[in-house]
Amino acid sequence: MTGERVTDVPVVSLAGVDKDFALPGGATMTALTGIDLDLRRGEFVSLIGPSGCGKSTLLRLIGDLTQPSAGVVTVNGKPAPQARLDRDYGMVFQAPVLFDWRTVEENVRLPLELTGQERTARDARVAEMLELVELPDFARHYPYQLSGGMQQRVAIARALTFSPAILLMDEPFGALDEMTRERMNSEVLRIWEQTGITVVFVTHSIPEAVFLSSRVVVMSARPGRITRIVEVDLPRPRGVETRESRRYFEMVTQVREALRSGEGSGTSDDSLASIERAEAEGLTG
Amino acid sequence: MKRAFAILRHNAPAIIVLVGGIALWEAVIRGLAIRAFILPAPSSIARALGENWTTGYQILPAAQATLQEAGGGLIAGALLGLAVAFAVARYPSARDIVLPVGIAVNAIPIVAFAPLANQWFGSQSVYSKMAISAALVFFPIMINVLRGLTSVNASSLELMRSYAGSEMAVLTKVRIPNALPFFLTGLKIGTTLSLIGAVVGEYFGGLNVALGRVVVESASTLSFEVTWAAIAVVSAVGIVMYLAVLAAERVLIPWHPSVRGERVA
């Protein structure tokens, strides 16, 4: 996979995608409308926008965790549901979603248990993943014994165990403090460079989006749509110097202005966020 | 050695209160010359216990019989509770039927059925006592396990979906581990209930060598020291059963906050 970085073959493609949510009382709410987006293999793409612009919904559409009302979602050249069944992507949520009853290595092993992989190959892969996120010394710890940043690293290791083509990350560092977040950003870039994976990264932090991405997809709310795509031409590898460079500040300003111009009425729409939550909880039943 | 000392220090306040309470009890009985049929002194209860341990009222074999009934009832009630909880969790439509009926049945004072259970299973049979125990244990286990199986984090289910995990994988890797602490909580409640069921069942007849019989018969002959001795042994059996569940918790759910919090620092 590393050989063909950033080719023209889209690894994720959304064409004419709409997403409506049914509201209680028979009304519908348009969460996303007219989404056309192609992601190139090996790209690092951020989705940014005000709360309620549907950026998480867009990510969940790619992952087949929710289905489009209109349009086509293609992942790895297949319909999104097939890509999910083929385990073509790994998902990292805002909360680490580790199982309390499993140690770190058992959590990372979980996806491999679902495929019934042979034990020694499995254990080797888990060790390799813990090496990748630099947590091999914590293999036998329980999640409660780790800091928030470490828990999220375990979640990343778990998402990567299948060597998926795509990594979907939904505001993964939103709950972390600024220092930890910056460290995690560098960590994610290192892993991205090491594995050649395509990353789709939802965030509401402009600096985070600029620092990480090849492209930043700027969205606006009510209804959610893509207003601009900003190419980030900062040189790689990126590090502390990047955050202090003039070009970086220019890019941050550019994204901020793109966000502001897309704001329209100037208010964000929190009701969509609550519907997304309700929909996710609907899976419990 | 160091660890034993730490445990001792941790439990010292409880031990002091227990020993002090018994000493005070002894002193009050002697000081005020309270008659044994009101409240016997701890020393005379201990003497009665020693005299009737294997002879006379045979408290040791009686305790073994009661433990067997309560234990059997606990296991049967737990299995039944687990079975119903899994079925109801699997078929949500069953929940609307089973839960209201379950709650209504739970409102019935089940011990009132003890004489009937003796009719159904035979008053000399251990099964009549086990049946009462099982009926008492069933409900808390069923409700707790059901809650554990269904109160699963929505993101955990999404995670399993993103891995294309089957229903079976969700059950074995998410729902069952999630329900385990709930089951153990139900089991802790169940230990006490199972003993109540066994002893009350024995009140209405049954094996001559059983703690409930010792209580009834010693009280009817005004041997209240023996009655108290039997009650003390029932309590001890209950505590041992409870401690057994606690020990199981430490092995089965070392990650759970309730277990973590209990560790001596």
Short mmCIF file of C-alpha atoms in Angstrom, two decimals, chain A:
data_model
loop_
_atom_site.label_atom_id
_atom_site.label_comp_id
_atom_site.label_asym_id
_atom_site.label_seq_id
_atom_site.Cartn_x
_atom_site.Cartn_y
_atom_site.Cartn_z
CA MET A 1 0.00 0.00 0.00
CA THR A 2 2.88 2.37 0.79
CA GLY A 3 4.06 2.22 -2.81
CA GLU A 4 1.09 4.04 -4.25
CA ARG A 5 0.62 7.04 -2.05
CA VAL A 6 -1.75 9.76 -3.23
CA THR A 7 -2.85 8.29 -6.53
CA ASP A 8 -5.86 9.46 -8.52
CA VAL A 9 -7.99 6.40 -7.72
CA PRO A 10 -10.46 7.58 -5.05
CA VAL A 11 -10.41 5.36 -1.99
CA VAL A 12 -13.58 6.97 -0.70
CA SER A 13 -16.13 8.53 -3.00
CA LEU A 14 -19.40 10.24 -2.14
CA ALA A 15 -21.62 11.26 -5.04
CA GLY A 16 -24.78 13.32 -4.61
CA VAL A 17 -25.21 12.21 -1.02
CA ASP A 18 -28.11 13.52 1.07
CA LYS A 19 -28.92 12.48 4.61
CA ASP A 20 -32.27 13.24 6.21
CA PHE A 21 -33.27 12.34 9.73
CA ALA A 22 -36.89 11.69 10.59
CA LEU A 23 -38.03 13.91 13.42
CA PRO A 24 -40.72 12.87 15.87
CA GLY A 25 -44.03 14.09 14.47
CA GLY A 26 -43.32 13.14 10.87
CA ALA A 27 -41.09 16.06 9.88
CA THR A 28 -37.65 15.46 8.44
CA MET A 29 -34.43 17.31 9.00
CA THR A 30 -31.79 17.56 6.30
CA ALA A 31 -28.44 16.82 7.90
CA LEU A 32 -26.39 16.72 4.71
CA THR A 33 -27.20 17.76 1.19
CA GLY A 34 -25.44 17.45 -2.17
CA ILE A 35 -22.23 15.97 -0.83
CA ASP A 36 -19.68 15.18 -3.56
CA LEU A 37 -16.28 14.22 -2.26
CA ASP A 38 -13.45 12.03 -3.52
CA LEU A 39 -10.59 11.01 -1.25
CA ARG A 40 -7.31 9.89 -2.78
CA ARG A 41 -5.45 6.90 -1.47
CA GLY A 42 -2.97 7.82 1.25
CA GLU A 43 -4.49 11.24 1.87
CA PHE A 44 -5.04 12.79 5.28
CA VAL A 45 -8.34 14.64 5.09
CA SER A 46 -9.99 16.60 7.86
CA LEU A 47 -13.68 17.46 8.04
CA ILE A 48 -14.24 20.69 9.90
CA GLY A 49 -17.32 22.77 10.54
CA PRO A 50 -19.58 24.17 13.21
CA SER A 51 -21.39 21.87 15.59
CA GLY A 52 -24.35 20.35 13.77
CA CYS A 53 -22.90 20.66 10.24
CA GLY A 54 -23.09 16.89 9.83
CA LYS A 55 -19.37 16.17 9.79
CA SER A 56 -19.76 13.18 12.10
CA THR A 57 -22.72 12.00 10.02
CA LEU A 58 -20.53 12.19 6.94
CA LEU A 59 -17.92 10.03 8.64
CA ARG A 60 -20.56 7.56 9.76
CA LEU A 61 -21.88 7.35 6.20
CA ILE A 62 -18.42 6.34 5.00
CA GLY A 63 -18.31 3.70 7.75
CA ASP A 64 -21.83 2.42 6.99
CA LEU A 65 -22.86 3.18 10.55
CA THR A 66 -25.72 5.15 9.02
CA GLN A 67 -27.15 5.04 5.49
CA PRO A 68 -27.61 7.88 2.96
CA SER A 69 -31.11 9.05 2.03
CA ALA A 70 -29.89 9.66 -1.53
CA GLY A 71 -26.64 9.27 -3.43
CA VAL A 72 -23.88 6.71 -3.45
CA VAL A 73 -21.07 6.06 -0.98
CA THR A 74 -18.19 4.01 -2.37
CA VAL A 75 -15.37 2.82 -0.12
CA ASN A 76 -12.33 1.04 -1.49
CA GLY A 77 -14.17 0.60 -4.80
CA LYS A 78 -17.17 -1.13 -3.16
CA PRO A 79 -20.51 -0.05 -1.74
CA ALA A 80 -19.99 1.16 1.85
CA PRO A 81 -21.84 -1.79 3.49
CA GLN A 82 -19.62 -4.29 1.67
CA ALA A 83 -16.50 -2.37 2.69
CA ARG A 84 -17.66 -2.55 6.32
CA LEU A 85 -18.22 -6.30 6.09
CA ASP A 86 -14.77 -6.65 4.47
CA ARG A 87 -13.32 -4.64 7.38
CA ASP A 88 -11.74 -2.11 5.04
CA TYR A 89 -11.67 0.62 7.67
CA GLY A 90 -10.87 1.10 11.34
CA MET A 91 -12.85 3.51 13.46
CA VAL A 92 -11.74 5.70 16.37
CA PHE A 93 -14.47 7.47 18.32
CA GLN A 94 -14.31 10.55 20.49
CA ALA A 95 -14.41 8.35 23.60
CA PRO A 96 -11.84 5.53 23.49
CA VAL A 97 -14.63 2.89 23.85
CA LEU A 98 -12.30 0.37 25.43
CA PHE A 99 -13.88 -2.58 27.19
CA ASP A 100 -13.26 -2.17 30.93
CA TRP A 101 -13.02 -5.93 31.43
CA ARG A 102 -10.21 -6.37 28.93
CA THR A 103 -6.56 -5.52 29.41
CA VAL A 104 -4.84 -3.29 26.88
CA GLU A 105 -3.63 -6.22 24.80
CA GLU A 106 -7.01 -7.94 24.99
CA ASN A 107 -8.69 -4.76 23.75
CA VAL A 108 -6.30 -4.49 20.83
CA ARG A 109 -6.85 -8.19 20.09
CA LEU A 110 -10.66 -7.87 19.94
CA PRO A 111 -10.98 -7.32 16.15
CA LEU A 112 -8.74 -10.30 15.45
CA GLU A 113 -10.86 -12.54 17.68
CA LEU A 114 -13.80 -11.79 15.43
CA THR A 115 -12.01 -13.31 12.45
CA GLY A 116 -10.79 -16.35 14.36
CA GLN A 117 -7.19 -15.72 13.44
CA GLU A 118 -4.60 -18.21 14.58
CA ARG A 119 -3.20 -17.44 18.03
CA THR A 120 0.51 -16.88 17.46
CA ALA A 121 -0.02 -14.65 14.43
CA ARG A 122 -2.63 -12.79 16.43
CA ASP A 123 -0.38 -12.23 19.43
CA ALA A 124 2.45 -11.07 17.17
CA ARG A 125 0.13 -8.56 15.50
CA VAL A 126 -1.07 -7.22 18.87
CA ALA A 127 2.54 -6.78 20.04
CA GLU A 128 3.35 -4.99 16.79
CA MET A 129 0.41 -2.62 17.22
CA LEU A 130 1.33 -1.81 20.83
CA GLU A 131 4.85 -1.14 19.59
CA LEU A 132 3.39 1.24 16.98
CA VAL A 133 1.54 3.32 19.56
CA GLU A 134 4.47 3.01 21.98
CA LEU A 135 2.59 1.21 24.74
CA PRO A 136 4.23 -2.23 24.91
CA ASP A 137 4.88 -1.85 28.64
CA PHE A 138 1.18 -1.44 29.33
CA ALA A 139 -0.06 -4.61 27.63
CA ARG A 140 -1.35 -6.13 30.89
CA HIS A 141 -2.88 -2.95 32.30
CA TYR A 142 -6.60 -2.35 32.45
CA PRO A 143 -8.03 0.77 30.76
CA TYR A 144 -8.76 2.41 34.12
CA GLN A 145 -5.05 2.38 34.85
CA LEU A 146 -4.26 4.54 31.79
CA SER A 147 -4.51 8.27 31.14
CA GLY A 148 -6.99 9.59 28.56
CA GLY A 149 -4.27 10.03 25.94
CA MET A 150 -2.98 6.49 26.46
CA GLN A 151 -6.50 5.08 26.22
CA GLN A 152 -6.97 6.82 22.89
CA ARG A 153 -3.65 5.37 21.67
CA VAL A 154 -4.96 1.91 22.55
CA ALA A 155 -8.10 2.69 20.53
CA ILE A 156 -5.91 3.67 17.56
CA ALA A 157 -3.89 0.47 17.87
CA ARG A 158 -7.13 -1.51 17.93
CA ALA A 159 -8.45 0.33 14.84
CA LEU A 160 -5.28 -0.56 12.94
CA THR A 161 -5.01 -4.27 13.81
CA PHE A 162 -6.70 -5.39 10.58
CA SER A 163 -4.31 -3.21 8.53
CA PRO A 164 -7.36 -1.43 7.10
CA ALA A 165 -7.04 0.81 4.03
CA ILE A 166 -8.84 3.65 5.80
CA LEU A 167 -8.82 5.05 9.31
CA LEU A 168 -11.96 6.98 10.31
CA MET A 169 -11.47 9.24 13.33
CA ASP A 170 -14.37 11.12 14.91
CA GLU A 171 -12.98 13.98 17.03
CA PRO A 172 -10.59 11.51 18.66
CA PHE A 173 -8.70 14.09 20.73
CA GLY A 174 -11.59 16.41 21.57
CA ALA A 175 -11.57 15.36 25.22
CA LEU A 176 -7.82 15.76 25.73
CA ASP A 177 -5.93 18.75 27.06
CA GLU A 178 -4.03 20.95 24.61
CA MET A 179 -0.55 19.54 25.34
CA THR A 180 -1.66 15.93 25.06
CA ARG A 181 -3.61 16.75 21.93
CA GLU A 182 -0.53 18.19 20.22
CA ARG A 183 1.50 15.16 21.17
CA MET A 184 -1.24 12.87 19.85
CA ASN A 185 -1.33 14.85 16.60
CA SER A 186 2.36 14.18 16.01
CA GLU A 187 1.78 10.55 16.95
CA VAL A 188 -1.02 10.18 14.41
CA LEU A 189 1.11 11.77 11.70
CA ARG A 190 3.95 9.37 12.47
CA ILE A 191 1.57 6.38 12.26
CA TRP A 192 0.03 7.75 9.05
CA GLU A 193 3.47 8.11 7.48
CA GLN A 194 4.56 4.69 8.72
CA THR A 195 1.48 2.82 7.48
CA GLY A 196 0.44 4.75 4.36
CA ILE A 197 -3.18 4.56 5.47
CA THR A 198 -5.88 7.00 4.29
CA VAL A 199 -7.21 9.02 7.22
CA VAL A 200 -10.53 10.83 7.48
CA PHE A 201 -10.41 13.01 10.56
CA VAL A 202 -13.37 14.91 12.04
CA THR A 203 -12.41 17.84 14.24
CA HIS A 204 -13.60 21.26 15.33
CA SER A 205 -10.09 22.52 15.93
CA ILE A 206 -8.71 24.61 13.05
CA PRO A 207 -5.03 24.33 14.11
CA GLU A 208 -5.40 20.57 14.44
CA ALA A 209 -6.97 20.25 10.98
CA VAL A 210 -4.25 22.37 9.34
CA PHE A 211 -1.38 20.66 11.11
CA LEU A 212 -2.50 17.16 10.18
CA SER A 213 -4.13 17.35 6.80
CA SER A 214 -3.35 17.18 3.13
CA ARG A 215 -6.77 18.72 2.58
CA VAL A 216 -9.27 20.35 4.90
CA VAL A 217 -12.92 19.96 3.96
CA VAL A 218 -14.82 22.97 5.31
CA MET A 219 -18.52 22.45 6.00
CA SER A 220 -21.41 24.65 7.01
CA ALA A 221 -24.59 23.92 8.88
CA ARG A 222 -28.30 24.03 8.11
CA PRO A 223 -28.27 22.14 5.85
CA GLY A 224 -24.85 20.52 6.14
CA ARG A 225 -22.84 20.91 2.97
CA ILE A 226 -19.27 21.29 1.81
CA THR A 227 -18.45 24.97 1.28
CA ARG A 228 -14.77 24.74 0.48
CA ILE A 229 -11.83 22.38 0.29
CA VAL A 230 -8.51 23.88 1.38
CA GLU A 231 -5.31 22.22 0.13
CA VAL A 232 -2.66 22.35 2.85
CA ASP A 233 0.75 22.64 1.20
CA LEU A 234 2.85 22.68 4.37
CA PRO A 235 5.99 20.60 3.89
CA ARG A 236 6.28 17.18 5.51
CA PRO A 237 7.36 15.80 7.87
CA ARG A 238 5.60 18.29 10.10
CA GLY A 239 6.72 19.00 13.63
CA VAL A 240 7.07 21.79 16.16
CA GLU A 241 8.62 24.08 13.52
CA THR A 242 5.50 23.63 11.39
CA ARG A 243 3.28 25.04 14.11
CA GLU A 244 5.54 28.08 14.35
CA SER A 245 5.92 28.74 10.61
CA ARG A 246 4.30 31.69 8.86
CA ARG A 247 2.72 29.50 6.22
CA TYR A 248 0.98 27.54 8.99
CA PHE A 249 -0.64 30.70 10.36
CA GLU A 250 -1.67 31.71 6.85
CA MET A 251 -3.34 28.33 6.35
CA VAL A 252 -5.09 28.57 9.74
CA THR A 253 -6.40 32.00 8.76
CA GLN A 254 -7.52 30.69 5.38
CA VAL A 255 -9.52 27.86 6.97
CA ARG A 256 -10.98 30.20 9.58
CA GLU A 257 -12.16 32.58 6.87
CA ALA A 258 -13.62 29.72 4.87
CA LEU A 259 -15.54 28.65 7.98
CA ARG A 260 -16.78 32.16 8.61
CA SER A 261 -17.93 32.76 5.04
CA GLY A 262 -19.89 29.50 5.14
CA GLU A 263 -21.63 30.36 8.37
CA GLY A 264 -24.55 32.16 6.70
CA SER A 265 -27.01 32.91 9.44
CA GLY A 266 -24.15 32.81 11.91
CA THR A 267 -25.69 30.27 14.24
CA SER A 268 -24.77 26.66 14.51
CA ASP A 269 -27.34 23.95 14.73
CA ASP A 270 -27.06 21.85 17.84
CA SER A 271 -30.28 19.97 17.20
CA LEU A 272 -28.54 17.81 14.60
CA ALA A 273 -25.87 16.88 17.12
CA SER A 274 -28.59 15.70 19.48
CA ILE A 275 -30.28 13.70 16.71
CA GLU A 276 -26.98 12.04 15.87
CA ARG A 277 -26.62 11.09 19.50
CA ALA A 278 -30.17 9.79 19.65
CA GLU A 279 -29.61 7.75 16.51
CA ALA A 280 -26.45 6.21 17.90
CA GLU A 281 -28.31 5.30 21.07
CA GLY A 282 -31.11 3.80 19.02
CA LEU A 283 -28.71 0.95 18.28
CA THR A 284 -29.09 -0.23 21.87
CA GLY A 285 -32.56 -1.68 21.33
#
